[in-house]
Short mmCIF file of C-alpha atoms in Angstrom, two decimals:
data_model
loop_
_atom_site.label_atom_id
_atom_site.label_comp_id
_atom_site.label_asym_id
_atom_site.label_seq_id
_atom_site.Cartn_x
_atom_site.Cartn_y
_atom_site.Cartn_z
CA GLY N 85 51.87 -4.25 37.89
CA LYS N 86 51.40 -7.22 38.31
CA GLU N 87 48.84 -6.76 35.54
CA LEU N 88 50.53 -5.74 32.58
CA PHE N 89 53.74 -8.33 33.88
CA TYR N 90 51.24 -11.15 33.08
CA LEU N 91 49.78 -9.21 29.42
CA TYR N 92 52.91 -8.46 28.50
CA SER N 93 54.46 -12.43 29.18
CA ASN N 94 51.97 -13.89 27.59
CA SER N 95 49.49 -11.95 24.38
CA LEU N 96 50.29 -10.04 21.72
CA LEU N 97 52.14 -7.52 23.50
CA GLY N 98 55.27 -9.02 24.51
CA VAL N 99 55.82 -8.67 20.27
CA ARG N 100 55.21 -5.39 20.08
CA ASP N 101 57.62 -2.52 19.45
CA ASP N 102 56.18 0.54 19.31
CA ILE N 103 54.64 0.05 23.60
CA ILE N 104 56.75 2.94 26.33
CA LEU N 105 56.14 1.94 29.83
CA VAL N 106 54.56 4.83 31.69
CA ASP N 107 53.86 5.04 35.75
CA SER N 108 53.52 8.38 38.09
CA ASN N 109 55.45 7.00 40.80
CA ARG N 110 58.87 8.08 40.78
CA VAL N 111 60.50 5.25 42.38
CA LYS N 112 59.40 3.41 40.12
CA ARG N 113 60.57 5.63 37.23
CA ASP N 114 63.79 6.52 39.71
CA ASN N 115 64.42 1.85 40.19
CA PHE N 116 63.10 0.09 37.59
CA ARG N 117 63.35 -1.25 33.93
CA TYR N 118 61.17 -3.81 32.39
CA LYS N 119 62.35 -6.10 29.29
CA GLY N 120 65.14 -3.65 29.16
CA MET N 121 62.86 -1.21 28.95
CA ASP N 122 62.76 2.30 30.78
CA ILE N 123 59.88 3.51 32.84
CA GLN N 124 58.16 7.01 31.60
CA SER N 125 56.37 9.94 33.11
CA PRO N 126 53.46 9.82 31.88
CA ASP N 127 53.64 13.84 30.90
CA ASP N 128 56.91 13.44 29.13
CA VAL N 129 54.62 10.98 27.15
CA ILE N 130 50.72 11.28 26.95
CA PRO N 131 50.89 14.76 25.77
CA SER N 132 52.60 13.12 22.03
CA LEU N 133 50.40 10.69 21.84
CA GLY N 134 48.22 11.88 18.78
CA LYS N 135 44.00 10.29 18.60
CA ASP N 136 45.11 7.25 16.84
CA SER N 137 47.47 6.03 20.17
CA SER N 138 45.62 3.86 22.38
CA VAL N 139 46.52 3.75 26.50
CA LEU N 140 46.73 0.79 28.28
CA ILE N 141 44.94 1.20 32.61
CA THR N 142 46.04 -2.21 34.26
CA ALA N 143 45.50 -0.59 37.59
CA PHE N 144 41.97 -1.13 38.36
CA ALA N 145 42.14 0.45 41.98
CA HIS N 146 43.95 3.75 39.26
CA SER N 147 42.09 3.66 37.26
CA ASP N 148 39.14 6.23 37.29
CA SER N 149 41.89 8.76 38.31
CA ILE N 150 44.24 7.49 35.55
CA GLU N 151 41.44 7.92 33.20
CA ARG N 152 40.67 11.45 33.91
CA ASN N 153 44.37 12.25 34.66
CA ILE N 154 45.02 11.06 30.91
CA LYS N 155 42.12 13.63 29.17
CA SER N 156 43.51 16.44 31.44
CA MET N 157 47.06 16.65 29.09
CA GLY N 158 44.28 16.54 26.44
CA PHE N 159 45.29 12.75 24.81
CA THR N 160 42.63 11.70 22.19
CA GLY N 161 42.96 8.62 20.99
CA THR N 162 41.80 5.15 23.20
CA ILE N 163 41.95 4.49 26.51
CA VAL N 164 40.85 0.70 27.32
CA ARG N 165 40.95 -0.07 30.65
CA LEU N 166 41.54 -4.01 32.19
CA ILE N 167 38.66 -5.10 34.34
CA PRO N 168 38.71 -7.74 36.88
CA ALA N 169 36.57 -11.21 36.67
#
């Protein structure tokens, strides 16, 4: 949510063209876009990412379960988690 929007607007994430937004929440996927980008299902994106890919988890409260889910989909790249200050 807010953390992603802040990072995207105030860091180099906003200038990259290889960003894919992913959320397991169907309501978000069906009703929201950000900077013209659709929000994708993890099931459609994560299994196709290679070992050179990175995933940034911005949801503090759910980061453990999100990371477990990503790994259970066979992801072998880098996982980066935001941590609150």
